[in-house]
Coordinates of C-alpha atoms in Angstrom, one line a residue:
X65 CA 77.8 218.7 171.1
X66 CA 80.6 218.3 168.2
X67 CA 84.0 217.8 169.3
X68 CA 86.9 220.0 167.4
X69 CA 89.1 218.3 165.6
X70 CA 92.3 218.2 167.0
X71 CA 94.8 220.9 165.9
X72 CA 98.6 221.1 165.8
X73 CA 98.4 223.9 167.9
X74 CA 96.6 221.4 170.4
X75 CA 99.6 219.0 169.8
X76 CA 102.3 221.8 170.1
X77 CA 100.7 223.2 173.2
X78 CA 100.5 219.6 174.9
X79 CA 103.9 218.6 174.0
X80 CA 106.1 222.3 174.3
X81 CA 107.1 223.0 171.1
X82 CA 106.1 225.2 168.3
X83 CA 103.4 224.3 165.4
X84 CA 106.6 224.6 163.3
X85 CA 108.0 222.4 164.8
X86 CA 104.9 220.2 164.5
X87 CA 104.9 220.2 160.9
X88 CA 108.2 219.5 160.5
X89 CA 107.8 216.2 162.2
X90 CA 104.3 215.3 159.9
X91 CA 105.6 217.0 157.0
X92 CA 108.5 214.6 157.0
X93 CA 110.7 217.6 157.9
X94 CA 112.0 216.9 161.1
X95 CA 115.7 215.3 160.1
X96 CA 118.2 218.1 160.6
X97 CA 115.6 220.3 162.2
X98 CA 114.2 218.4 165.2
X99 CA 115.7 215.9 167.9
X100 CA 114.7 212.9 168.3
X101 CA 114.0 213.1 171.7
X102 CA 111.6 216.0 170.3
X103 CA 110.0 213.9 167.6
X104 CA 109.4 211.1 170.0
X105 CA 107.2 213.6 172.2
X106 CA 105.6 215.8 169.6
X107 CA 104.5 211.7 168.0
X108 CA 103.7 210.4 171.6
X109 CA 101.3 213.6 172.3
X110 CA 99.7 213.2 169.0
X111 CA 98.7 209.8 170.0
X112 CA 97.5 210.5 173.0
X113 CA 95.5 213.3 171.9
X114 CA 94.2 211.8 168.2
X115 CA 95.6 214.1 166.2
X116 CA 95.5 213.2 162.5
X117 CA 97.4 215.6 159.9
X118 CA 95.0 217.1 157.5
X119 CA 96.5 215.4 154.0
X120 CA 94.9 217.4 151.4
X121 CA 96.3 220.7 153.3
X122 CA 99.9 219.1 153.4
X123 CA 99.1 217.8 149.5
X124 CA 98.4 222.1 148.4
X125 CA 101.9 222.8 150.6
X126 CA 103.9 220.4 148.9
X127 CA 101.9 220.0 145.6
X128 CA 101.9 216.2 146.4
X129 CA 99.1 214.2 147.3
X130 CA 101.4 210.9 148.1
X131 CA 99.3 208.7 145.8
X132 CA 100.3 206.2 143.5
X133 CA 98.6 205.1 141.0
X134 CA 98.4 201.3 139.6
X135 CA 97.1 200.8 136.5
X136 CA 96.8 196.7 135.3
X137 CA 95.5 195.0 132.7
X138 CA 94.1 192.3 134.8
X139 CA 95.7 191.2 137.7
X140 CA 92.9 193.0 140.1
X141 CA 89.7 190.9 138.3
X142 CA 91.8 187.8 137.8
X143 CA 93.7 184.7 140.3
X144 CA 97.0 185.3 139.0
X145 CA 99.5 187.9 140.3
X146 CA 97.9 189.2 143.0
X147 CA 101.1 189.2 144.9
X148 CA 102.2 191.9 142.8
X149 CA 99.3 194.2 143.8
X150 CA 99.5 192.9 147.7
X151 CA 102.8 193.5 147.9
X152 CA 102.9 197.3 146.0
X153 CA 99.6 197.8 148.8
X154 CA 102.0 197.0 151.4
X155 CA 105.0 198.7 150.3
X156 CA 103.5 202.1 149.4
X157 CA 101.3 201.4 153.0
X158 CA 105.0 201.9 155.0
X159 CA 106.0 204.8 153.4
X160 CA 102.9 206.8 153.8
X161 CA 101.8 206.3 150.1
X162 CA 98.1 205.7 148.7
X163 CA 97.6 203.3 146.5
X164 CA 94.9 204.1 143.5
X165 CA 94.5 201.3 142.2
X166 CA 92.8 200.7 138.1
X167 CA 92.1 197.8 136.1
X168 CA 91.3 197.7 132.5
X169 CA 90.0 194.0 132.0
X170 CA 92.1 193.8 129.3
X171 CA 91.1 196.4 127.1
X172 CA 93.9 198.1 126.3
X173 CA 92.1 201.2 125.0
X174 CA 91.1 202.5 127.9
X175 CA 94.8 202.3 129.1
X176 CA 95.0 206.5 127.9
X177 CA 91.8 207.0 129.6
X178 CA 93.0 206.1 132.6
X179 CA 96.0 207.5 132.8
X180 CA 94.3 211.2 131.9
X181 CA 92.4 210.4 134.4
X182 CA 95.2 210.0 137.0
X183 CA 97.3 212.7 135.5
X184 CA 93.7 215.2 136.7
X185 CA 93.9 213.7 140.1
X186 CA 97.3 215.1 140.5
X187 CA 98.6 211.2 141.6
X188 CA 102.5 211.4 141.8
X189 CA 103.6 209.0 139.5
X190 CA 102.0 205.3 137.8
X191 CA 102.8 201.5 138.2
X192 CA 101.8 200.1 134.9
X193 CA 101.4 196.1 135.5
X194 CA 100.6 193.5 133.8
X195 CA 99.4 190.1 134.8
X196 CA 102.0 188.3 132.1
X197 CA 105.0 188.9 130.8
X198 CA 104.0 191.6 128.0
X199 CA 106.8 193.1 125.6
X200 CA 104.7 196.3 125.1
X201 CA 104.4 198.0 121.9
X202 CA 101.9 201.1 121.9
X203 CA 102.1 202.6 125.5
X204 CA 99.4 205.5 125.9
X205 CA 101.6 209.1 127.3
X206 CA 101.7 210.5 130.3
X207 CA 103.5 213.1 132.2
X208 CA 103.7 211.6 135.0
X209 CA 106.4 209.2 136.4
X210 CA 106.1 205.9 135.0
X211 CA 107.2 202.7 136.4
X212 CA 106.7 199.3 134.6
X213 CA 106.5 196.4 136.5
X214 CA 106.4 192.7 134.6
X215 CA 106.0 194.4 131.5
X216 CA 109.0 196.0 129.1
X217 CA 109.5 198.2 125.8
X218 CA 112.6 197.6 123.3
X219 CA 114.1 200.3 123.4
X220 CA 113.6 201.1 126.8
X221 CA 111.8 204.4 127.6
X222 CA 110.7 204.1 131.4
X223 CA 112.2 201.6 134.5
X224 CA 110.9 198.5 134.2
X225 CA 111.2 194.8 135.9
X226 CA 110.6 191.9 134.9
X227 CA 110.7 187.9 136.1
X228 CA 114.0 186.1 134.9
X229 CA 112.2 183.9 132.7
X230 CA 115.4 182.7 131.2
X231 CA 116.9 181.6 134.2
X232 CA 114.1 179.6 135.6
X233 CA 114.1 177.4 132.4
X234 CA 118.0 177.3 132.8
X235 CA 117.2 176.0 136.8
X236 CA 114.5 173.9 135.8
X237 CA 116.7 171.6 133.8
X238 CA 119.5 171.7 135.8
X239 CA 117.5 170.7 138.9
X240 CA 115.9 167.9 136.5
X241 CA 119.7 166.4 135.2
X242 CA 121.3 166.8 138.8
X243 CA 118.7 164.5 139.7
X244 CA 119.3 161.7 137.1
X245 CA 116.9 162.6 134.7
X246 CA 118.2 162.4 130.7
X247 CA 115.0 161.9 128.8
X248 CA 113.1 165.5 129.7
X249 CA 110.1 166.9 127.9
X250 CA 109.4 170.6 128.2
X251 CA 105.2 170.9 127.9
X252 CA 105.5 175.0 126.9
X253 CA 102.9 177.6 126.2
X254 CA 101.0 178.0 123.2
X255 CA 102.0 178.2 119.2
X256 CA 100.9 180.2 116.3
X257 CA 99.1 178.8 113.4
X258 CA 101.8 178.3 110.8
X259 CA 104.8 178.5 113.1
X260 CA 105.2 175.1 113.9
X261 CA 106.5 174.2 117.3
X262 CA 107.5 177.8 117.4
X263 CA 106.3 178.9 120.9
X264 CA 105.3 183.0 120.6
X265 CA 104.5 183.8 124.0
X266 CA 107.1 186.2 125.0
X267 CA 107.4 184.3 128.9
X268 CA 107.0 180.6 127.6
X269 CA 109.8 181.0 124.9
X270 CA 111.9 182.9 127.5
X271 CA 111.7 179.5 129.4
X272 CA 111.9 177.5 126.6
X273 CA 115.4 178.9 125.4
X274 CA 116.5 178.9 129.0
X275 CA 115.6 175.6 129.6
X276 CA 117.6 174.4 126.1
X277 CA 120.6 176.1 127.4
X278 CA 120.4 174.3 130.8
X279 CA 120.2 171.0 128.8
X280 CA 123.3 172.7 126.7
X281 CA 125.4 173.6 129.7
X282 CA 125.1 170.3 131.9
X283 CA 126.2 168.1 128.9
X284 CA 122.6 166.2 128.6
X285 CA 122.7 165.6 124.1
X286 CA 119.1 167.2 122.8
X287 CA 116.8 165.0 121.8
X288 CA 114.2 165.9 119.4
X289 CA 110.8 167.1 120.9
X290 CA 112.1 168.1 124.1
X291 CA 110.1 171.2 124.1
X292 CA 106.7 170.6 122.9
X293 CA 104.1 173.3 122.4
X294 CA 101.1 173.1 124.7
X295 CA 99.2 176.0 126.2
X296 CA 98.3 177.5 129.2
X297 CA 95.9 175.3 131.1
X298 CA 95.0 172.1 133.3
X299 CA 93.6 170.6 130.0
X300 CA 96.4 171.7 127.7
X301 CA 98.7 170.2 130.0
X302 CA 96.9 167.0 130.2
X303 CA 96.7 166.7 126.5
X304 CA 100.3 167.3 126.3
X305 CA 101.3 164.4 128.8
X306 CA 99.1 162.2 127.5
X307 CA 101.1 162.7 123.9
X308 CA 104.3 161.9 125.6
X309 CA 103.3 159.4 127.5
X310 CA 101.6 156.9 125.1
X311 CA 102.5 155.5 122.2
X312 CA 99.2 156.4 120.3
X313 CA 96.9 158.7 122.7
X314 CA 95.5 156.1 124.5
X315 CA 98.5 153.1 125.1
X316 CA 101.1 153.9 127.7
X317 CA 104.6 153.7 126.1
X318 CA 106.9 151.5 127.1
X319 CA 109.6 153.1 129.6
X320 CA 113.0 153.7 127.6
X321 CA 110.6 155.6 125.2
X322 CA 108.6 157.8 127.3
X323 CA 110.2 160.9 129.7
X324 CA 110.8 160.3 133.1
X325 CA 110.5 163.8 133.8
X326 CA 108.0 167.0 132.4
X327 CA 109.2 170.7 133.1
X328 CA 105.5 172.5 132.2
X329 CA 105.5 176.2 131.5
X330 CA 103.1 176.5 134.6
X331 CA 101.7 175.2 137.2
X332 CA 98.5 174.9 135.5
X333 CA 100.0 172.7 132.7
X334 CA 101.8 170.8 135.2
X335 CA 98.7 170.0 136.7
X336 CA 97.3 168.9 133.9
X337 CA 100.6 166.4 133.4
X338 CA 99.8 165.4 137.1
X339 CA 96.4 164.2 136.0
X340 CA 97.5 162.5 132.7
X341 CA 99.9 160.7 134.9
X342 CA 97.2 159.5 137.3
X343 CA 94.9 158.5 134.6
X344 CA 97.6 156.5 133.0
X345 CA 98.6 154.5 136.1
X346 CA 102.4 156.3 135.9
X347 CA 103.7 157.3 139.8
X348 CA 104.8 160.7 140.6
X349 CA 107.3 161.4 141.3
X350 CA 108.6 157.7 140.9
X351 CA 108.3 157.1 137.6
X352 CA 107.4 160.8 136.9
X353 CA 109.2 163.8 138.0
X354 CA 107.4 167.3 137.4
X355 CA 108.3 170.3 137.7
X356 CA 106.1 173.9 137.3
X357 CA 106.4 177.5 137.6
X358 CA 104.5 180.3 139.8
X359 CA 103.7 178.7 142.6
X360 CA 100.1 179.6 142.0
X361 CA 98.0 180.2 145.2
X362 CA 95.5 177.6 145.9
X363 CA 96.4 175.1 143.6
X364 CA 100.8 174.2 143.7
X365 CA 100.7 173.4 147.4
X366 CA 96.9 171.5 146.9
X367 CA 97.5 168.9 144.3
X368 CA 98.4 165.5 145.2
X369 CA 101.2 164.6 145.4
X370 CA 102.4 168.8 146.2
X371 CA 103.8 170.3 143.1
X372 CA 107.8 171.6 143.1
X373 CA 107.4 174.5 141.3
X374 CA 109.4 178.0 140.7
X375 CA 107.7 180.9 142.4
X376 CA 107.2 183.9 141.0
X377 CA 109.2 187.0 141.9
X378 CA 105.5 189.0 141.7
X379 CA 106.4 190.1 145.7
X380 CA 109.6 191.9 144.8
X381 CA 108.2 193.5 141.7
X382 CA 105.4 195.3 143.8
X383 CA 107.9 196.3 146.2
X384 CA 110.2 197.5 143.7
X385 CA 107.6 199.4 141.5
X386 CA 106.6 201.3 144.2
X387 CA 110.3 202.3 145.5
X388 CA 111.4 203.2 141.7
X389 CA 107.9 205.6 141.5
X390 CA 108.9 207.4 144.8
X391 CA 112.4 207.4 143.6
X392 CA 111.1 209.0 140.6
X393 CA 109.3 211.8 142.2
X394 CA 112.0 213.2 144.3
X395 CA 114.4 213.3 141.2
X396 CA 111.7 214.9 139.7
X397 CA 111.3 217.8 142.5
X398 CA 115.3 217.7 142.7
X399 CA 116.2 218.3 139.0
X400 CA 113.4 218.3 136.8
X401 CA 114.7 214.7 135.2
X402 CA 114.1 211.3 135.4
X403 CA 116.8 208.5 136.0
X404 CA 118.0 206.7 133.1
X405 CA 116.7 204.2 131.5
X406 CA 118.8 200.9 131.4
X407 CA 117.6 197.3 130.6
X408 CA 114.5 195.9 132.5
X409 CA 116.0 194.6 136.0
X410 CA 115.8 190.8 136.4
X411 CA 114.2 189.6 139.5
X412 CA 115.0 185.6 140.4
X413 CA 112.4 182.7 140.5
X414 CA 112.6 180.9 144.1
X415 CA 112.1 177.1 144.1
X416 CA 109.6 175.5 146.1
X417 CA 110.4 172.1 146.8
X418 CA 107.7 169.8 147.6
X419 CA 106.8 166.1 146.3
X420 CA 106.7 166.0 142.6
X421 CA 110.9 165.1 142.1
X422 CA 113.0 162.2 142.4
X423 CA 115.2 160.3 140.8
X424 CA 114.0 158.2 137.7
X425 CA 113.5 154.8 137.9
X426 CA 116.6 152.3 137.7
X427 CA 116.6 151.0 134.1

């Protein structure tokens, strides 16, 4: 024998109250129209009884299905970021939202494909994230709400937030100098073919000036080659290290010639610069301070010693993506408009202390 669902008449019935009354309370209706005393029943009966509202009928009512949709570039297929994404799941997860969730794998061309496709599943608004700090130029259209999250256009055209990646490189050196250090070598992201020691990367050379004008602002004179181009990985960073560490690739340099602390662009790189270090017979952090950004899962807190590092803010912008889309959607069904648009919010990096700084060796 099948057992009936259970109805809000069942619910209303139990509890004394009208189906009205009911809806109000699961149709997020109930402030300024029901108690609380009221709501607390009509919610207690509904648990007792295993009453579940019907979503789709509450998503014809309200034309609203109470999805959002995410839409990355990588962050789902890849290691990096998936705070971002955990903490948008959790976010939307309190507020009643679903979370739709689409990666491209980096193929930017079906970025319009997907966002049709959200646009004919009547989602409520998008998070467009990426896994790096991306200044985008050729944003497919849609009319839905649009939030960007690590990601920005010049000129603006829809909210976005991004890391403070100027800051961190500003923090970085001033943590570096307030603890001694004078002769600091910046290991940062990749170059160009023809652009020298340009770095291009929109996040490294966001660092990189940050991390100039925290040398600039503490006093500490420049000294050529403090920011070196490098790259992105373990074996970047070791290559860099090794460059700054010897006097011809192979020879360890003698100490008033060679840093006694690295700031690498990531934790990856300043892995890297941990193993160059070991291979080379230089301590960390006695003779070596190091110093890395993102706080990457399974690898900052595993390396030995632990890497102090800059976390990323990828937590608060998932939170926040999701808050601005939901903010975006009642303005919507209020006045038709959107907010507008200002300069990307900055989030803050959060450092991590653990065993990779200390003051540089007396001379």
């Amino acid at each position: 024998m099948t057992t009936r669902p259970v109805r809000a008449a069942d619910v209303a019935k139990r509890a004394g109250v009208s189906v009205t009354t009911v809806s109000f309370v699961f149709g997020g209706k109930a402030r300024g129209n029901v108690s609380a005393a009221t709501q607390e029943r009509i919610l207690q009966v509904a648990d007792e009884l295993g009453y579940r509202p019907n979503k789709l009928a509450q998503s014809l009512r309200h034309s609203r299905t109470h999805t959002i949709a995410l839409l990355t570039d990588g962050i789902a297929s890849s290691p990096f970021a998936g705070r971002l994404l955990a903490a948008a799941e959790q976010r939307a997860s309190e507020l009643g939202q679903a979370l739709l969730l689409r990666d491209t794998h980096f193929r930017s061309e079906r970025d319009q494909e997907a966002l049709d496709d959200f646009a004919s599943r009547r989602v409520d608004a998008v998070v467009y994230a990426t896994m790096g700090l991306q200044r985008l130029v050729d944003l497919p259209t849609t009319p839905l709400p649009l939030v960007l999250a690590n990601c920005f256009q010049e000129p603006a055209r829809h909210p976005s937030a991004i890391p403070d990646e100027v800051a961190v490189g500003q923090a970085a050196a001033r943590l570096l100098t307030s603890t001694g250090h004078r002769h600091i070598v910046m290991l940062s992201g990749p170059g160009r073919p023809g652009h020298g020691t340009r770095v291009v990367d929109v996040a490294a050379a966001r660092r990189a000036r940050g991390f100039r004008a925290g040398l600039r602002s503490t006093g500490v004179a420049r000294a050529a080659g403090e920011v070196r181009v490098c790259g992105w990985t373990i074996g970047d960073g070791y290559r860099g290290a090794v460059a700054v560490l010897t006097a011809d690739g192979d020879r360890l340099a003698a100490a008033s010639d060679r840093p006694t602390s690295i700031f690498a662009v990531n934790d990856r790189v300043a892995t890297g610069a941990l193993l160059a270090a070991l291979r080379l017979g230089v301590r960390v952090p006695h003779e070596l301070s190091i110093v890395g950004v993102d706080d990457q899962e399974e690898l900052a807190d595993q390396t030995v010693p632990a890497l102090t590092t800059y976390r990323l803010p990828h937590e608060a912008l998932g939170t926040w993506a999701v808050d601005t889309a939901l903010d975006m959607i009642t303005r919507r069904r209020r006045t038709a408009a959107d907010p507008a648009v200002d300069a990307p919010r900055l989030f803050p990096f959060e450092l991590i202390e653990r065993d990779t700084v200390a003051p540089p060796p007396a001379t």
